[in-house]
Short mmCIF file of C-alpha atoms in Angstrom, two decimals:
data_model
loop_
_atom_site.label_atom_id
_atom_site.label_comp_id
_atom_site.label_asym_id
_atom_site.label_seq_id
_atom_site.Cartn_x
_atom_site.Cartn_y
_atom_site.Cartn_z
CA UNK A 1 36.61 32.10 14.68
CA UNK A 2 34.02 32.25 12.08
CA UNK A 3 30.55 30.46 12.90
CA UNK A 4 30.06 27.16 11.05
CA UNK A 5 27.46 27.41 8.39
CA UNK A 6 24.26 25.79 8.72
CA UNK A 7 24.92 23.33 5.67
CA UNK A 8 28.12 21.84 7.73
CA UNK A 9 25.93 21.39 10.93
CA UNK A 10 24.88 17.75 11.77
CA UNK A 11 21.11 17.00 12.62
CA UNK A 12 21.70 17.11 16.44
CA UNK A 13 23.62 20.48 16.36
CA UNK A 14 20.56 22.17 14.24
CA UNK A 15 18.12 20.64 16.45
CA UNK A 16 19.72 21.97 19.69
CA UNK A 17 20.26 25.50 18.03
CA UNK A 18 16.90 25.70 16.82
CA UNK A 19 15.44 24.60 20.38
CA UNK A 20 17.38 27.23 22.09
CA UNK A 21 16.46 29.98 19.86
CA UNK A 22 12.72 28.99 20.38
CA UNK A 23 13.21 28.75 24.13
CA UNK A 24 14.82 32.32 24.13
CA UNK A 25 11.80 33.58 21.99
CA UNK A 26 9.25 31.77 24.02
CA UNK A 27 10.44 32.76 27.45
CA UNK A 28 11.83 36.20 27.24
CA UNK A 29 11.42 37.28 23.65
CA UNK A 30 14.33 38.07 21.01
CA UNK A 31 14.61 40.36 17.86
CA UNK A 32 12.96 39.59 14.77
CA UNK A 33 16.31 38.62 13.01
CA UNK A 34 16.80 35.81 15.57
CA UNK A 35 13.46 34.59 15.02
CA UNK A 36 13.83 34.25 11.33
CA UNK A 37 17.23 32.64 11.86
CA UNK A 38 15.86 30.15 14.27
CA UNK A 39 12.91 29.46 11.51
CA UNK A 40 15.55 28.81 8.82
CA UNK A 41 17.58 26.50 11.17
CA UNK A 42 14.37 24.64 11.92
CA UNK A 43 13.28 24.32 8.38
CA UNK A 44 16.81 23.06 7.43
CA UNK A 45 16.38 20.57 10.35
CA UNK A 46 12.94 19.42 9.06
CA UNK A 47 14.39 18.76 5.73
CA UNK A 48 17.17 16.68 6.84
CA UNK A 49 14.80 14.65 8.97
CA UNK A 50 12.77 14.10 5.93
CA UNK A 51 15.71 13.04 3.71
CA UNK A 52 17.18 10.69 6.44
CA UNK A 53 13.51 8.95 6.46
CA UNK A 54 13.66 9.00 10.36
CA UNK A 55 9.91 8.41 10.61
CA UNK A 56 7.36 6.40 8.81
CA UNK A 57 3.47 6.18 8.83
CA UNK A 58 3.67 2.43 9.48
CA UNK A 59 5.54 3.07 13.01
CA UNK A 60 4.00 4.16 16.45
CA UNK A 61 5.92 5.73 19.22
CA UNK A 62 7.09 2.42 20.68
CA UNK A 63 8.83 1.86 17.13
CA UNK A 64 10.76 5.18 17.38
CA UNK A 65 14.25 5.02 19.08
CA UNK A 66 15.01 7.17 21.85
CA UNK A 67 17.50 9.45 20.13
CA UNK A 68 15.12 10.22 17.39
CA UNK A 69 11.82 11.34 19.66
CA UNK A 70 13.03 14.59 19.94
CA UNK A 71 12.70 15.47 16.33
CA UNK A 72 9.03 14.98 16.49
CA UNK A 73 9.06 18.54 18.00
CA UNK A 74 10.45 20.37 14.91
CA UNK A 75 7.17 21.27 13.39
CA UNK A 76 5.95 22.33 16.73
CA UNK A 77 8.95 24.81 17.40
CA UNK A 78 8.71 26.06 13.88
CA UNK A 79 4.90 26.85 14.14
CA UNK A 80 5.63 28.75 17.10
CA UNK A 81 8.60 30.66 15.82
CA UNK A 82 6.50 31.41 12.81
CA UNK A 83 3.89 33.06 14.75
CA UNK A 84 6.27 35.44 16.18
CA UNK A 85 7.41 36.65 12.96
CA UNK A 86 6.97 40.54 12.68
CA UNK A 87 5.41 41.19 9.07
CA UNK A 88 2.77 43.18 7.67
CA UNK A 89 0.61 40.58 6.48
CA UNK A 90 -0.40 39.15 9.80
CA UNK A 91 -3.09 36.93 8.19
CA UNK A 92 -0.41 35.14 6.12
CA UNK A 93 1.76 34.58 9.24
CA UNK A 94 -1.16 32.92 11.24
CA UNK A 95 -1.97 30.48 8.36
CA UNK A 96 1.54 29.27 8.01
CA UNK A 97 1.78 28.99 11.88
CA UNK A 98 -1.41 26.99 11.93
CA UNK A 99 -0.21 24.83 9.03
CA UNK A 100 2.69 23.67 10.81
CA UNK A 101 0.99 23.28 13.97
CA UNK A 102 -1.60 20.91 12.25
CA UNK A 103 1.19 19.13 10.72
CA UNK A 104 2.73 18.46 14.24
CA UNK A 105 -0.89 17.22 15.76
CA UNK A 106 -1.42 15.16 12.80
CA UNK A 107 1.92 13.15 13.07
CA UNK A 108 1.40 12.91 16.74
CA UNK A 109 -1.97 11.43 16.22
CA UNK A 110 -0.28 8.82 13.82
CA UNK A 111 2.17 8.09 16.61
CA UNK A 112 -0.60 7.69 19.18
CA UNK A 113 0.57 10.47 21.21
CA UNK A 114 -2.81 12.64 21.18
CA UNK A 115 -5.43 11.80 23.81
CA UNK A 116 -8.81 10.31 22.90
CA UNK A 117 -10.91 13.39 23.92
CA UNK A 118 -8.84 15.60 22.01
CA UNK A 119 -9.18 13.33 18.85
CA UNK A 120 -12.81 13.29 19.22
CA UNK A 121 -12.90 17.08 19.30
CA UNK A 122 -10.75 17.45 16.37
CA UNK A 123 -12.86 15.17 14.26
CA UNK A 124 -16.05 16.92 14.79
CA UNK A 125 -16.58 19.48 12.28
CA UNK A 126 -19.08 21.56 13.96
CA UNK A 127 -18.18 23.71 16.99
CA UNK A 128 -19.13 22.06 20.22
CA UNK A 129 -21.22 23.31 23.17
CA UNK A 130 -19.46 25.99 25.62
CA UNK A 131 -19.77 23.25 28.38
CA UNK A 132 -17.97 20.68 26.50
CA UNK A 133 -15.13 23.10 25.50
CA UNK A 134 -14.72 24.38 29.13
CA UNK A 135 -14.54 20.55 30.25
CA UNK A 136 -11.92 19.82 27.47
CA UNK A 137 -9.75 23.05 28.33
CA UNK A 138 -9.87 22.06 32.17
CA UNK A 139 -8.69 18.63 31.01
CA UNK A 140 -6.00 19.77 28.82
CA UNK A 141 -4.85 22.00 31.60
CA UNK A 142 -4.55 19.29 34.40
CA UNK A 143 -2.43 17.20 31.43
CA UNK A 144 -0.36 20.18 31.00
CA UNK A 145 0.31 20.60 34.76
CA UNK A 146 1.14 17.02 35.05
CA UNK A 147 3.49 16.94 32.26
CA UNK A 148 5.26 20.07 33.72
CA UNK A 149 5.48 18.30 37.09
CA UNK A 150 6.83 15.15 35.63
CA UNK A 151 9.53 16.97 33.82
CA UNK A 152 10.48 18.71 36.77
CA UNK A 153 10.80 15.83 38.75
CA UNK A 154 12.95 14.10 36.21
CA UNK A 155 15.36 17.00 36.38
CA UNK A 156 15.55 17.20 40.04
CA UNK A 157 16.40 13.30 39.95
CA UNK A 158 19.21 14.01 37.44
CA UNK A 159 20.88 16.94 39.56
CA UNK A 160 20.65 14.73 42.77
CA UNK A 161 22.29 11.73 40.65
CA UNK A 162 24.85 14.21 39.54
CA UNK A 163 25.54 15.56 42.87
CA UNK A 164 26.03 12.24 44.50
CA UNK A 165 28.59 11.16 41.85
CA UNK A 166 30.34 14.30 42.55
CA UNK A 167 30.35 13.92 46.22
CA UNK A 168 31.52 10.35 46.12
CA UNK A 169 34.28 11.10 43.74
CA UNK A 170 37.13 11.94 46.18
CA UNK A 171 36.26 9.06 48.39
CA UNK A 172 35.75 6.33 45.78
CA UNK A 173 37.20 7.23 42.40
CA UNK A 174 35.15 6.33 39.62
CA UNK A 175 36.86 3.99 37.01
CA UNK A 176 36.86 4.97 33.22
CA UNK A 177 33.47 4.27 31.88
CA UNK A 178 31.50 3.92 35.22
CA UNK A 179 30.26 7.33 35.32
CA UNK A 180 28.81 7.20 31.93
CA UNK A 181 26.83 4.09 33.06
CA UNK A 182 25.43 6.04 36.08
CA UNK A 183 24.15 8.87 33.78
CA UNK A 184 23.06 6.67 30.96
CA UNK A 185 19.45 5.98 31.74
CA UNK A 186 17.66 5.20 28.45
CA UNK A 187 14.06 4.70 30.11
CA UNK A 188 14.54 7.93 31.91
CA UNK A 189 15.60 9.88 28.89
CA UNK A 190 12.65 8.34 26.84
CA UNK A 191 10.49 9.16 29.54
CA UNK A 192 11.53 12.78 29.39
CA UNK A 193 11.14 13.23 25.64
CA UNK A 194 7.64 11.57 25.54
CA UNK A 195 6.46 13.65 28.50
CA UNK A 196 7.79 16.98 26.39
CA UNK A 197 5.79 15.82 23.28
CA UNK A 198 2.56 15.42 25.53
CA UNK A 199 3.28 18.88 27.02
CA UNK A 200 3.97 20.20 23.46
CA UNK A 201 0.62 18.74 22.14
CA UNK A 202 -1.10 20.67 24.90
CA UNK A 203 0.19 23.95 24.13
CA UNK A 204 -0.31 23.34 20.32
CA UNK A 205 -3.76 22.70 20.79
CA UNK A 206 -4.35 25.96 22.89
CA UNK A 207 -2.22 27.91 20.36
CA UNK A 208 -4.30 26.66 17.31
CA UNK A 209 -7.53 27.76 18.88
CA UNK A 210 -6.05 31.36 19.78
CA UNK A 211 -4.78 31.81 16.25
CA UNK A 212 -8.11 30.48 14.68
CA UNK A 213 -9.82 33.39 16.52
CA UNK A 214 -7.27 35.94 15.68
CA UNK A 215 -7.65 34.91 11.90
CA UNK A 216 -11.23 35.11 12.02
CA UNK A 217 -11.26 38.37 13.72
CA UNK A 218 -8.67 39.85 11.00
CA UNK A 219 -10.71 38.36 8.09
CA UNK A 220 -13.93 40.18 9.39
CA UNK A 221 -11.86 43.62 9.62
CA UNK A 222 -10.43 43.06 6.30
CA UNK A 223 -14.02 42.49 4.77
CA UNK A 224 -15.19 45.48 6.23
CA UNK A 225 -12.36 47.63 5.10
CA UNK A 226 -13.08 46.34 1.41
CA UNK A 227 -16.60 46.73 1.29
CA UNK A 228 -16.10 50.22 -0.12
CA UNK A 229 -14.61 49.25 -3.58
CA UNK A 230 -15.90 46.29 -5.64
CA UNK A 231 -12.72 46.18 -7.88
CA UNK A 232 -10.45 46.10 -4.97
CA UNK A 233 -12.57 43.59 -3.31
CA UNK A 234 -12.46 41.33 -6.36
CA UNK A 235 -8.67 41.49 -6.40
CA UNK A 236 -8.44 40.51 -2.75
CA UNK A 237 -10.74 37.60 -3.34
CA UNK A 238 -8.47 36.33 -6.29
CA UNK A 239 -5.59 36.75 -3.84
CA UNK A 240 -7.40 34.93 -1.15
CA UNK A 241 -8.10 31.99 -3.59
CA UNK A 242 -4.48 31.70 -4.90
CA UNK A 243 -3.17 31.66 -1.45
CA UNK A 244 -5.68 28.93 -0.67
CA UNK A 245 -4.67 27.01 -3.55
CA UNK A 246 -0.91 27.30 -2.51
CA UNK A 247 -1.72 26.58 1.16
CA UNK A 248 -3.64 23.33 -0.05
CA UNK A 249 -0.74 22.12 -2.18
CA UNK A 250 1.67 22.77 0.56
CA UNK A 251 -0.35 20.99 3.04
CA UNK A 252 -0.74 18.06 0.39
CA UNK A 253 2.90 17.99 -0.01
CA UNK A 254 3.42 17.79 3.78
CA UNK A 255 0.73 15.06 4.14
CA UNK A 256 2.46 12.91 1.47
CA UNK A 257 5.48 12.92 3.59
CA UNK A 258 3.58 10.57 5.93
CA UNK A 259 1.34 8.82 3.45
CA UNK A 260 4.09 8.08 0.90
CA UNK A 261 7.39 8.61 2.52
CA UNK A 262 10.15 10.28 0.79
CA UNK A 263 13.20 8.37 -0.70
CA UNK A 264 15.24 7.50 2.14
CA UNK A 265 18.92 6.96 2.54
CA UNK A 266 19.51 2.99 1.74
CA UNK A 267 22.93 2.85 3.33
CA UNK A 268 22.31 2.66 7.02
CA UNK A 269 25.96 3.33 7.77
CA UNK A 270 25.72 6.61 5.90
CA UNK A 271 22.58 7.62 7.62
CA UNK A 272 24.22 7.03 11.00
CA UNK A 273 27.25 9.27 9.82
CA UNK A 274 24.75 12.05 8.95
CA UNK A 275 23.14 11.80 12.35
CA UNK A 276 26.36 11.98 14.20
CA UNK A 277 27.98 14.68 11.94
CA UNK A 278 30.57 12.90 10.07
CA UNK A 279 28.97 13.24 6.52
CA UNK A 280 26.29 15.70 5.10
CA UNK A 281 23.09 14.73 3.17
CA UNK A 282 24.27 16.24 0.08
CA UNK A 283 27.10 13.67 0.08
CA UNK A 284 24.40 10.85 -0.28
CA UNK A 285 25.51 9.69 -3.73
CA UNK A 286 29.19 10.17 -3.34
CA UNK A 287 29.70 7.82 -0.22
CA UNK A 288 31.29 4.39 -0.29
CA UNK A 289 29.41 1.17 1.26
CA UNK A 290 31.47 0.28 4.20
CA UNK A 291 31.83 -3.33 5.58
CA UNK A 292 28.78 -4.22 8.07
CA UNK A 293 29.89 -3.90 11.88
CA UNK A 294 28.18 -5.47 14.54
CA UNK A 295 27.99 -3.95 17.96
CA UNK A 296 26.78 -0.67 19.15
CA UNK A 297 26.60 2.60 17.19
CA UNK A 298 29.56 3.93 18.82
CA UNK A 299 31.67 1.17 17.65
CA UNK A 300 31.13 2.29 13.99
CA UNK A 301 33.24 5.73 14.91
CA UNK A 302 35.87 3.50 16.57
CA UNK A 303 35.13 4.78 20.13
CA UNK A 304 33.94 2.90 23.16
CA UNK A 305 32.23 5.49 25.66
CA UNK A 306 31.36 3.23 28.61
CA UNK A 307 31.68 -0.10 30.28
CA UNK A 308 28.42 -1.21 28.90
CA UNK A 309 29.33 -0.72 25.26
CA UNK A 310 32.72 -2.65 25.93
CA UNK A 311 30.48 -5.63 26.96
CA UNK A 312 28.11 -5.25 24.17
CA UNK A 313 30.95 -5.34 21.74
CA UNK A 314 32.04 -8.93 22.94
CA UNK A 315 28.50 -10.08 22.12
CA UNK A 316 26.74 -11.35 18.99
CA UNK A 317 29.84 -11.12 16.92
CA UNK A 318 29.90 -13.17 13.70
CA UNK A 319 31.76 -16.50 13.77
CA UNK A 320 32.83 -16.05 9.95
CA UNK A 321 34.98 -13.30 8.21
CA UNK A 322 33.39 -10.22 7.43
CA UNK A 323 33.48 -8.90 3.77
CA UNK A 324 36.57 -6.44 3.11
CA UNK A 325 34.77 -4.85 0.14
CA UNK A 326 31.21 -4.33 -1.09
CA UNK A 327 29.79 -6.04 -4.35
CA UNK A 328 30.21 -2.87 -6.17
CA UNK A 329 33.94 -2.51 -5.29
CA UNK A 330 34.21 -6.19 -6.41
CA UNK A 331 32.70 -5.73 -9.45
CA UNK A 332 34.89 -2.82 -10.15
CA UNK A 333 37.94 -4.90 -9.31
CA UNK A 334 36.91 -7.62 -11.75
CA UNK A 335 36.25 -4.83 -14.43
CA UNK A 336 39.90 -3.91 -14.01
CA UNK A 337 41.25 -7.25 -14.39
CA UNK A 338 39.07 -7.62 -17.37
CA UNK A 339 40.29 -4.62 -18.94
CA UNK A 340 44.01 -5.50 -18.27
CA UNK A 341 43.64 -8.74 -19.80
CA UNK A 342 41.92 -7.61 -23.10
CA UNK A 343 44.71 -5.02 -23.36
CA UNK A 344 47.37 -7.69 -23.02
CA UNK A 345 45.54 -9.78 -25.58
CA UNK A 346 45.38 -6.95 -28.12
CA UNK A 347 49.18 -6.47 -27.77
CA UNK A 348 49.82 -10.01 -28.24
CA UNK A 349 47.72 -10.05 -31.54
CA UNK A 350 49.21 -6.93 -32.72
CA UNK A 351 52.59 -8.44 -32.20
CA UNK A 352 51.55 -11.89 -33.97
CA UNK A 353 50.26 -9.68 -36.97
CA UNK A 354 53.22 -7.57 -37.43
CA UNK A 355 56.02 -8.09 -40.20
CA UNK A 356 58.93 -8.35 -37.73
CA UNK A 357 57.21 -11.36 -36.07
CA UNK A 358 56.56 -13.00 -39.29
CA UNK A 359 60.04 -12.39 -40.54
CA UNK A 360 61.63 -14.01 -37.40
CA UNK A 361 59.26 -17.20 -37.87
CA UNK A 362 60.47 -17.35 -41.62
CA UNK A 363 64.13 -17.04 -40.42
CA UNK A 364 63.51 -19.83 -37.71
CA UNK A 365 62.47 -22.05 -40.64
CA UNK A 366 65.11 -21.53 -43.12
CA UNK A 367 66.69 -24.21 -45.53
CA UNK A 368 69.82 -24.45 -43.25
CA UNK A 369 67.81 -26.13 -40.48
CA UNK A 370 66.17 -28.33 -43.12
CA UNK A 371 69.64 -29.53 -44.52
CA UNK A 372 70.93 -29.92 -40.86
CA UNK A 373 67.84 -32.40 -40.21
CA UNK A 374 68.47 -34.21 -43.43
CA UNK A 375 72.12 -34.93 -42.62
CA UNK A 376 71.27 -36.36 -38.95
CA UNK A 377 68.70 -38.65 -40.61
CA UNK A 378 71.40 -40.10 -43.05
CA UNK A 379 73.91 -40.53 -40.46
CA UNK A 380 71.45 -42.37 -38.23
CA UNK A 381 70.33 -44.51 -41.12
CA UNK A 382 73.96 -45.46 -42.11
CA UNK A 383 74.80 -46.23 -38.34
CA UNK A 384 71.74 -48.63 -38.31
CA UNK A 385 72.95 -50.27 -41.61
CA UNK A 386 76.43 -51.10 -39.71
CA UNK A 387 75.12 -52.38 -36.73
CA UNK A 388 72.90 -54.87 -38.81
CA UNK A 389 75.98 -55.93 -40.73
CA UNK A 390 77.78 -56.96 -37.50
CA UNK A 391 74.62 -58.60 -36.10
CA UNK A 392 72.60 -60.75 -38.45
CA UNK A 393 69.03 -61.66 -37.82
CA UNK A 394 68.84 -64.53 -35.12
CA UNK A 395 72.49 -64.48 -34.10
CA UNK A 396 71.60 -63.98 -30.49
CA UNK A 397 69.05 -67.21 -30.64
CA UNK A 398 71.37 -70.27 -31.11
CA UNK A 399 71.91 -71.15 -27.84
CA UNK A 400 68.05 -71.57 -27.51
CA UNK A 401 67.58 -73.98 -30.33
CA UNK A 402 67.71 -77.84 -29.55
CA UNK A 403 70.50 -78.32 -31.80
CA UNK A 404 72.46 -75.43 -30.75
#
């Protein structure tokens, strides 16, 4: 079977594929082609997140749904994978990786996911003292260990619950829908993703410091190598300036996504279809507006996955009839009826102005009809005269007179 192209994959599948490549590359390492493939998948995932408008600069972590929390990690995964790309120009790779990691840190700062002491260190332009750096690294290391312990605890809790469910299955069969209710713990899932993001923030800050030191070292080596030739040095300076300008414009475009969000998809039903894989972002201007459906998101697809959703489907239902078509579809229907009515009027006008119709009207009002009407009038007048002869005026009132 052929592999499904990245353009046809839904957002959750793209994210899961990119996350697995990042995990393999981080833990055991993988070949350069797999790293580049993972970067392409994560770039496509980042593009879909921007088009769907999942995040806004006016929101905080409490406003983001549990299902969308994981997409905050996309720039972090991309920044770590870019750093592992094998390329001759190592300096350019370092700058691209730092740009993605800074984008991740900036967005987490907007979402209030970065600790206060880290924000103070980032806000200071001058380098801090060695003792402050050491204390900050120790605090960051403690937060990282606490996050790892918490994730391990959540994982073990899920495994224990799964074993308990499987052990209880032979003695007490679980009815349809109850197993999903046992595993469907939204608070636990939200806690796991928030902890993962906190752990990623610690790792991103450490990686940023390391990449900055490597960049300074490579820049110093490059400057020493270029001291011999003035012309070559001037060309490199121009290249550096052009790269800085490109990097500045790229960072400004990335920041504009949060200061001025991209044009989101206005149809909520279509956005849900894109998230769940029933539609593609490229079909944004080809979809039809569906009638509004109340209930959980799974009801839109027509499937009830648990008893909780079956109960939720019976709550908050409208008491009135829902519309069967959108305003656009109703307008198209009226336009179609108007066109048919105009076509019918044009045909009637053509028939009325045609020679055949006029000839038929002339034949209908011929002299024969006029003669027949005159004969009927004469016969009626003669019959009335005969009646007046037989019934003279006042003949029926003789008995009513005094002398009669």
